[in-house]
């Protein structure tokens, strides 16, 4: 479907020109994959700010840093990996139409939309299946947080626009395109996008003044390594991040462009003060030793529990940033509110008031 009133960009996207002066010694060198410089339990830097959209009841902007090339030679003008940038706006609570049936609690609706320039392959203006899937997961994560009984027959809408999405793999592996296209989003990158959506939506809902039981944050962890490197001699997966030949690694906040093979990933929506999980999404194959069925299932459950624990740790780390952003926004509102400007004791003349009989 084509919009005749809009000047559409190229369908396949374009890349900047690469000149010989940008390559060392003028020689054509192959592009190199960015490598992870963080520790296995370290998160990327998170930028979060609220109140950026005055027309909305609440809003937030979240950004994750991209992978750096400090440990590798930069051979191209093309960015080695993508960052995560998204905005969230909250509209409501507002009354439902008269034609709507009575609801004793608030009606929550979520919308996730990728901007056309969010990935290397240009996306369409109509929401696809992956965007609708993200909206369903986001609604599940937020439904257990909002105290909906306080707004009967009301509705609130959470709209998230992804300005730049996390890619599924390194762009050098997709030079020939494919079903997902060059730098497409829809696989492992969706896990990081969902975690960012949960955190940004929680900040926007708090900025809108909607009562919640707790601040919900998203965290993601993954098992990375090649198929032959996942199981060691005892069928265990290494959590220390060592570079041994037969050990897989469980990492928090993974960037798919930094790893050749992501085996499994888990994203959670976590309430820190209540120690509850409102959203759980596991994708991939949990490795297990080729033993009998009972032992294999037991080891898979153990590894899955470790993966979930790492995702919870990532969500707990993101909560620190969320709590600090909400605190700064609240202090700014209190300073700007005229009701908080009160006269301190002793700063002005005082008078004795006598009640008339």
CSV table of C-alpha atoms in Angstrom, one decimal:
chain,number,residue,atom,x,y,z
A,1,UNK,CA,0.0,0.0,0.0
A,2,UNK,CA,1.5,3.3,-1.1
A,3,UNK,CA,0.8,6.7,0.3
A,4,UNK,CA,0.4,9.0,-2.7
A,5,UNK,CA,0.6,12.2,-0.6
A,6,UNK,CA,3.9,11.3,1.0
A,7,UNK,CA,7.3,11.5,-0.6
A,8,UNK,CA,8.6,8.0,0.1
A,9,UNK,CA,12.3,7.2,0.5
A,10,UNK,CA,14.1,4.4,-1.3
A,11,UNK,CA,12.8,0.9,-0.4
A,12,UNK,CA,16.2,-0.7,0.1
A,13,UNK,CA,18.0,2.1,1.9
A,14,UNK,CA,21.3,3.7,1.1
A,15,UNK,CA,24.8,3.6,2.6
A,16,UNK,CA,27.3,6.5,2.7
A,17,UNK,CA,30.2,6.4,0.3
A,18,UNK,CA,33.5,5.0,1.6
A,19,UNK,CA,36.6,6.8,0.3
A,20,UNK,CA,40.2,5.5,0.2
A,21,UNK,CA,41.3,8.3,2.6
A,22,UNK,CA,39.1,6.8,5.3
A,23,UNK,CA,41.0,3.5,5.1
A,24,UNK,CA,44.4,3.1,6.6
A,25,UNK,CA,47.2,3.2,4.0
A,26,UNK,CA,44.6,3.4,1.2
A,27,UNK,CA,44.3,-0.4,1.1
A,28,UNK,CA,41.0,-2.2,1.1
A,29,UNK,CA,40.7,-4.0,4.4
A,30,UNK,CA,37.8,-6.2,5.3
A,31,UNK,CA,35.4,-5.0,7.9
A,32,UNK,CA,35.9,-6.4,11.4
A,33,UNK,CA,33.2,-7.4,13.8
A,34,UNK,CA,33.0,-5.4,17.0
A,35,UNK,CA,33.9,-7.3,20.1
A,36,UNK,CA,32.5,-7.0,23.6
A,37,UNK,CA,34.8,-5.0,25.9
A,38,UNK,CA,32.4,-5.1,28.9
A,39,UNK,CA,32.4,-7.7,31.7
A,40,UNK,CA,29.7,-10.4,31.4
A,41,UNK,CA,27.7,-8.8,34.2
A,42,UNK,CA,28.1,-5.1,33.0
A,43,UNK,CA,25.4,-3.1,31.4
A,44,UNK,CA,25.7,-0.5,28.7
A,45,UNK,CA,25.3,3.1,29.6
A,46,UNK,CA,21.7,4.1,29.8
A,47,UNK,CA,20.4,7.6,29.2
A,48,UNK,CA,16.8,8.2,30.4
A,49,UNK,CA,14.9,11.4,30.7
A,50,UNK,CA,11.2,12.2,31.3
A,51,UNK,CA,8.9,15.1,30.4
A,52,UNK,CA,10.1,15.7,26.8
A,53,UNK,CA,6.6,15.8,25.2
A,54,UNK,CA,4.5,18.6,26.7
A,55,UNK,CA,1.3,17.6,24.9
A,56,UNK,CA,1.3,14.1,26.5
A,57,UNK,CA,0.3,13.2,30.0
A,58,UNK,CA,3.7,11.6,30.4
A,59,UNK,CA,6.7,10.9,28.2
A,60,UNK,CA,10.2,9.5,28.4
A,61,UNK,CA,13.3,9.0,26.2
A,62,UNK,CA,15.7,6.1,26.5
A,63,UNK,CA,19.0,5.5,24.7
A,64,UNK,CA,21.6,2.8,24.9
A,65,UNK,CA,25.2,3.3,23.7
A,66,UNK,CA,26.4,1.5,20.7
A,67,UNK,CA,29.4,-0.8,20.6
A,68,UNK,CA,32.8,0.9,20.5
A,69,UNK,CA,35.7,0.1,18.2
A,70,UNK,CA,38.5,0.9,20.6
A,71,UNK,CA,39.9,-2.6,20.4
A,72,UNK,CA,39.6,-3.0,16.7
A,73,UNK,CA,40.7,-1.0,13.6
A,74,UNK,CA,38.0,1.1,12.1
A,75,UNK,CA,38.0,0.3,8.4
A,76,UNK,CA,34.7,1.8,7.2
A,77,UNK,CA,32.5,4.8,7.7
A,78,UNK,CA,29.6,2.4,8.4
A,79,UNK,CA,28.7,2.2,12.1
A,80,UNK,CA,29.9,-1.2,13.5
A,81,UNK,CA,26.6,-1.8,15.4
A,82,UNK,CA,23.4,0.0,16.1
A,83,UNK,CA,22.2,1.7,19.3
A,84,UNK,CA,18.8,1.6,20.9
A,85,UNK,CA,16.9,4.9,20.9
A,86,UNK,CA,13.2,5.1,21.6
A,87,UNK,CA,10.5,7.5,22.9
A,88,UNK,CA,7.4,6.8,24.9
A,89,UNK,CA,4.3,8.9,25.4
A,90,UNK,CA,1.4,8.2,27.7
A,91,UNK,CA,-2.1,9.7,26.9
A,92,UNK,CA,-4.6,9.5,29.8
A,93,UNK,CA,-6.2,8.4,31.9
A,94,UNK,CA,-9.2,9.8,30.0
A,95,UNK,CA,-12.9,8.8,29.9
A,96,UNK,CA,-14.0,6.1,27.5
A,97,UNK,CA,-16.6,6.8,24.9
A,98,UNK,CA,-20.3,6.6,25.9
A,99,UNK,CA,-20.8,3.7,23.6
A,100,UNK,CA,-18.1,1.6,25.4
A,101,UNK,CA,-19.3,-0.9,28.0
A,102,UNK,CA,-18.7,-0.2,31.6
A,103,UNK,CA,-15.3,-1.3,32.9
A,104,UNK,CA,-14.5,-1.4,36.7
A,105,UNK,CA,-10.8,-0.9,35.9
A,106,UNK,CA,-8.7,1.1,33.5
A,107,UNK,CA,-8.4,-0.1,29.9
A,108,UNK,CA,-4.7,-0.2,28.9
A,109,UNK,CA,-3.7,-0.1,25.2
A,110,UNK,CA,-0.1,-0.3,24.0
A,111,UNK,CA,1.4,0.5,20.6
A,112,UNK,CA,5.0,-0.1,19.4
A,113,UNK,CA,6.0,1.3,16.0
A,114,UNK,CA,9.4,1.4,14.4
A,115,UNK,CA,10.3,4.5,12.5
A,116,UNK,CA,11.0,4.0,8.8
A,117,UNK,CA,14.7,4.8,9.5
A,118,UNK,CA,15.0,2.6,12.6
A,119,UNK,CA,17.0,-0.1,10.8
A,120,UNK,CA,19.4,-0.4,7.8
A,121,UNK,CA,16.5,-1.8,5.8
A,122,UNK,CA,13.8,0.8,5.6
A,123,UNK,CA,10.6,-0.2,7.3
A,124,UNK,CA,7.0,0.4,6.2
A,125,UNK,CA,4.5,2.8,7.7
A,126,UNK,CA,2.0,0.1,8.6
A,127,UNK,CA,2.7,-2.0,11.7
A,128,UNK,CA,3.9,-5.6,11.0
A,129,UNK,CA,3.6,-8.7,13.0
A,130,UNK,CA,6.8,-8.1,15.0
A,131,UNK,CA,5.6,-4.7,16.2
A,132,UNK,CA,2.2,-6.1,17.2
A,133,UNK,CA,4.0,-8.9,19.1
A,134,UNK,CA,6.1,-6.4,21.0
A,135,UNK,CA,3.0,-4.4,21.9
A,136,UNK,CA,1.4,-7.6,23.4
A,137,UNK,CA,4.5,-8.3,25.5
A,138,UNK,CA,4.6,-4.7,26.7
A,139,UNK,CA,1.0,-4.7,27.7
A,140,UNK,CA,1.5,-7.9,29.7
A,141,UNK,CA,4.5,-6.3,31.5
A,142,UNK,CA,2.5,-3.2,32.4
A,143,UNK,CA,-0.9,-4.7,33.3
A,144,UNK,CA,0.4,-6.1,36.6
A,145,UNK,CA,1.9,-2.7,37.6
A,146,UNK,CA,-0.9,-0.1,37.2
A,147,UNK,CA,-3.5,0.0,39.9
A,148,UNK,CA,-6.4,0.0,37.5
A,149,UNK,CA,-9.2,0.0,40.1
A,150,UNK,CA,-8.8,3.7,40.7
A,151,UNK,CA,-9.9,4.7,37.2
A,152,UNK,CA,-13.2,2.9,36.4
A,153,UNK,CA,-14.4,3.4,32.8
A,154,UNK,CA,-11.2,5.1,31.8
A,155,UNK,CA,-8.5,4.3,29.3
A,156,UNK,CA,-4.8,5.0,29.0
A,157,UNK,CA,-2.7,4.7,25.8
A,158,UNK,CA,1.0,3.9,25.8
A,159,UNK,CA,2.7,4.7,22.5
A,160,UNK,CA,6.4,3.8,21.8
A,161,UNK,CA,8.3,4.9,18.8
A,162,UNK,CA,11.6,3.2,18.1
A,163,UNK,CA,13.9,5.7,16.5
A,164,UNK,CA,16.8,3.2,16.2
A,165,UNK,CA,16.4,-0.5,16.9
A,166,UNK,CA,18.9,-3.1,18.0
A,167,UNK,CA,19.9,-5.3,15.0
A,168,UNK,CA,19.8,-9.1,15.0
A,169,UNK,CA,23.3,-9.6,13.9
A,170,UNK,CA,26.4,-7.8,12.5
A,171,UNK,CA,25.8,-6.0,9.3
A,172,UNK,CA,28.9,-7.7,7.7
A,173,UNK,CA,27.1,-11.0,7.8
A,174,UNK,CA,24.2,-9.7,5.8
A,175,UNK,CA,26.0,-8.0,2.9
A,176,UNK,CA,23.9,-10.1,0.5
A,177,UNK,CA,20.5,-9.3,2.2
A,178,UNK,CA,18.1,-12.1,3.0
A,179,UNK,CA,14.7,-12.6,4.3
A,180,UNK,CA,15.2,-10.2,7.2
A,181,UNK,CA,17.1,-7.7,5.0
A,182,UNK,CA,20.3,-5.8,5.7
A,183,UNK,CA,20.3,-5.0,9.3
A,184,UNK,CA,16.7,-6.1,9.9
A,185,UNK,CA,15.0,-6.2,13.3
A,186,UNK,CA,12.9,-9.1,14.3
A,187,UNK,CA,15.0,-11.7,16.0
A,188,UNK,CA,17.5,-11.3,18.9
A,189,UNK,CA,17.4,-7.6,18.6
A,190,UNK,CA,13.7,-7.6,19.6
A,191,UNK,CA,14.7,-8.8,23.1
A,192,UNK,CA,16.7,-5.7,23.8
A,193,UNK,CA,14.1,-3.5,22.3
A,194,UNK,CA,11.4,-5.0,24.5
A,195,UNK,CA,13.5,-4.5,27.6
A,196,UNK,CA,14.0,-0.8,26.7
A,197,UNK,CA,10.3,-0.4,26.0
A,198,UNK,CA,9.4,-1.7,29.4
A,199,UNK,CA,11.8,0.6,31.2
A,200,UNK,CA,10.8,3.7,29.1
A,201,UNK,CA,7.1,3.0,29.6
A,202,UNK,CA,7.5,2.7,33.3
A,203,UNK,CA,9.2,6.1,33.4
A,204,UNK,CA,6.5,7.7,31.2
A,205,UNK,CA,3.7,6.2,33.3
A,206,UNK,CA,5.3,7.6,36.5
A,207,UNK,CA,5.7,11.0,34.8
A,208,UNK,CA,2.0,10.9,33.9
A,209,UNK,CA,1.1,10.5,37.6
A,210,UNK,CA,-0.6,7.2,37.3
A,211,UNK,CA,-0.5,5.1,40.5
A,212,UNK,CA,1.5,1.9,40.3
A,213,UNK,CA,2.5,-0.7,42.7
A,214,UNK,CA,6.2,-0.4,41.8
A,215,UNK,CA,8.6,0.6,39.1
A,216,UNK,CA,9.0,-2.1,36.5
A,217,UNK,CA,12.2,-2.4,34.5
A,218,UNK,CA,13.3,-4.7,31.7
A,219,UNK,CA,16.4,-6.8,31.6
A,220,UNK,CA,17.8,-9.2,29.1
A,221,UNK,CA,20.4,-12.0,29.3
A,222,UNK,CA,21.7,-14.4,26.6
A,223,UNK,CA,23.8,-17.5,26.1
A,224,UNK,CA,26.4,-16.8,23.4
A,225,UNK,CA,28.9,-19.0,21.7
A,226,UNK,CA,29.0,-21.4,18.7
A,227,UNK,CA,27.1,-24.6,18.6
A,228,UNK,CA,30.3,-26.6,19.4
A,229,UNK,CA,31.3,-24.3,22.3
A,230,UNK,CA,28.1,-24.4,24.4
A,231,UNK,CA,28.8,-27.6,26.3
A,232,UNK,CA,32.0,-28.3,28.1
A,233,UNK,CA,33.1,-31.7,29.3
A,234,UNK,CA,30.6,-31.7,32.2
A,235,UNK,CA,27.8,-30.3,30.0
A,236,UNK,CA,27.9,-27.0,32.0
A,237,UNK,CA,27.8,-23.4,30.7
A,238,UNK,CA,30.4,-21.0,32.0
A,239,UNK,CA,29.0,-17.9,33.8
A,240,UNK,CA,32.4,-16.3,34.3
A,241,UNK,CA,32.8,-15.2,30.7
A,242,UNK,CA,36.1,-17.0,30.1
A,243,UNK,CA,37.2,-17.5,26.6
A,244,UNK,CA,37.8,-21.3,26.8
A,245,UNK,CA,37.2,-23.3,23.7
A,246,UNK,CA,34.5,-25.5,25.2
A,247,UNK,CA,32.6,-23.1,27.4
A,248,UNK,CA,29.5,-21.0,26.6
A,249,UNK,CA,28.8,-17.8,28.3
A,250,UNK,CA,25.8,-16.2,29.9
A,251,UNK,CA,25.9,-12.4,29.4
A,252,UNK,CA,23.7,-9.6,30.5
A,253,UNK,CA,22.6,-6.9,28.1
A,254,UNK,CA,24.0,-8.6,25.0
A,255,UNK,CA,24.6,-6.8,21.7
A,256,UNK,CA,23.9,-9.3,18.8
A,257,UNK,CA,26.4,-7.6,16.6
A,258,UNK,CA,29.2,-8.4,19.0
A,259,UNK,CA,28.6,-12.2,19.0
A,260,UNK,CA,28.8,-14.7,16.2
A,261,UNK,CA,26.1,-16.9,17.6
A,262,UNK,CA,23.4,-16.2,20.2
A,263,UNK,CA,22.0,-19.6,21.3
A,264,UNK,CA,19.2,-18.4,23.7
A,265,UNK,CA,18.0,-15.2,25.3
A,266,UNK,CA,15.6,-14.2,28.0
A,267,UNK,CA,13.9,-10.9,28.8
A,268,UNK,CA,12.0,-10.1,32.0
A,269,UNK,CA,9.9,-7.3,33.4
A,270,UNK,CA,10.9,-7.2,37.0
A,271,UNK,CA,9.5,-5.4,40.1
A,272,UNK,CA,12.4,-5.0,42.4
A,273,UNK,CA,10.7,-4.0,45.7
A,274,UNK,CA,8.1,-6.7,45.4
A,275,UNK,CA,10.4,-9.3,43.9
A,276,UNK,CA,7.9,-10.2,41.2
A,277,UNK,CA,8.2,-10.9,37.4
A,278,UNK,CA,5.4,-9.4,35.3
A,279,UNK,CA,6.8,-10.5,31.9
A,280,UNK,CA,8.9,-13.5,30.8
A,281,UNK,CA,10.0,-14.2,27.3
A,282,UNK,CA,12.6,-16.9,26.5
A,283,UNK,CA,13.7,-17.5,22.9
A,284,UNK,CA,16.2,-20.1,21.6
A,285,UNK,CA,17.4,-23.6,22.5
A,286,UNK,CA,18.7,-24.2,26.0
A,287,UNK,CA,21.7,-26.6,25.6
A,288,UNK,CA,21.8,-29.8,27.6
A,289,UNK,CA,24.0,-32.9,27.7
A,290,UNK,CA,23.1,-35.9,25.6
A,291,UNK,CA,22.1,-38.1,28.5
A,292,UNK,CA,18.7,-39.7,29.4
A,293,UNK,CA,15.6,-37.6,29.2
A,294,UNK,CA,15.2,-36.9,32.9
A,295,UNK,CA,18.8,-35.6,33.4
A,296,UNK,CA,18.6,-33.6,30.3
A,297,UNK,CA,15.3,-31.9,31.4
A,298,UNK,CA,16.8,-31.2,34.9
A,299,UNK,CA,19.9,-29.6,33.5
A,300,UNK,CA,17.9,-27.5,31.1
A,301,UNK,CA,15.7,-26.2,33.9
A,302,UNK,CA,18.8,-25.4,35.9
A,303,UNK,CA,20.4,-23.5,33.0
A,304,UNK,CA,17.1,-21.7,32.3
A,305,UNK,CA,16.9,-20.6,36.0
A,306,UNK,CA,20.5,-19.2,35.7
A,307,UNK,CA,19.5,-17.3,32.6
A,308,UNK,CA,16.5,-15.9,34.3
A,309,UNK,CA,18.5,-14.8,37.3
A,310,UNK,CA,21.0,-13.0,35.0
A,311,UNK,CA,18.1,-11.2,33.3
A,312,UNK,CA,16.7,-10.2,36.7
A,313,UNK,CA,20.1,-8.8,37.6
A,314,UNK,CA,20.1,-6.7,34.4
A,315,UNK,CA,16.6,-5.4,35.3
A,316,UNK,CA,17.8,-4.5,38.8
A,317,UNK,CA,20.7,-2.5,37.3
A,318,UNK,CA,18.4,-0.6,35.0
A,319,UNK,CA,16.1,0.2,38.0
A,320,UNK,CA,18.9,2.3,39.5
A,321,UNK,CA,18.8,4.6,36.4
A,322,UNK,CA,15.0,4.6,36.3
A,323,UNK,CA,14.8,5.6,40.0
A,324,UNK,CA,17.3,8.4,39.6
A,325,UNK,CA,15.5,9.8,36.5
A,326,UNK,CA,12.1,9.7,38.3
A,327,UNK,CA,13.7,11.4,41.3
A,328,UNK,CA,15.2,14.2,39.2
A,329,UNK,CA,12.0,14.8,37.4
A,330,UNK,CA,10.0,15.0,40.7
A,331,UNK,CA,12.5,17.4,42.2
A,332,UNK,CA,12.3,19.6,39.1
A,333,UNK,CA,8.5,19.7,39.3
A,334,UNK,CA,8.6,20.6,43.0
A,335,UNK,CA,10.9,23.5,42.3
A,336,UNK,CA,8.7,24.8,39.5
A,337,UNK,CA,5.5,24.4,41.5
A,338,UNK,CA,4.4,27.8,43.1
A,339,UNK,CA,2.8,26.0,46.1
A,340,UNK,CA,6.2,24.9,47.3
A,341,UNK,CA,7.5,28.4,47.7
A,342,UNK,CA,6.7,29.0,51.3
A,343,UNK,CA,8.1,31.5,53.7
A,344,UNK,CA,10.6,30.0,56.0
A,345,UNK,CA,10.2,30.7,59.8
A,346,UNK,CA,12.0,33.9,60.8
A,347,UNK,CA,12.3,35.3,57.3
A,348,UNK,CA,9.4,37.8,57.5
A,349,UNK,CA,7.4,39.8,60.1
A,350,UNK,CA,5.2,37.7,62.4
A,351,UNK,CA,1.9,38.8,63.9
A,352,UNK,CA,-0.1,37.4,66.8
A,353,UNK,CA,-3.6,36.5,65.8
A,354,UNK,CA,-6.3,36.8,68.5
A,355,UNK,CA,-9.6,35.0,68.1
A,356,UNK,CA,-12.6,37.3,68.7
A,357,UNK,CA,-15.1,36.0,71.2
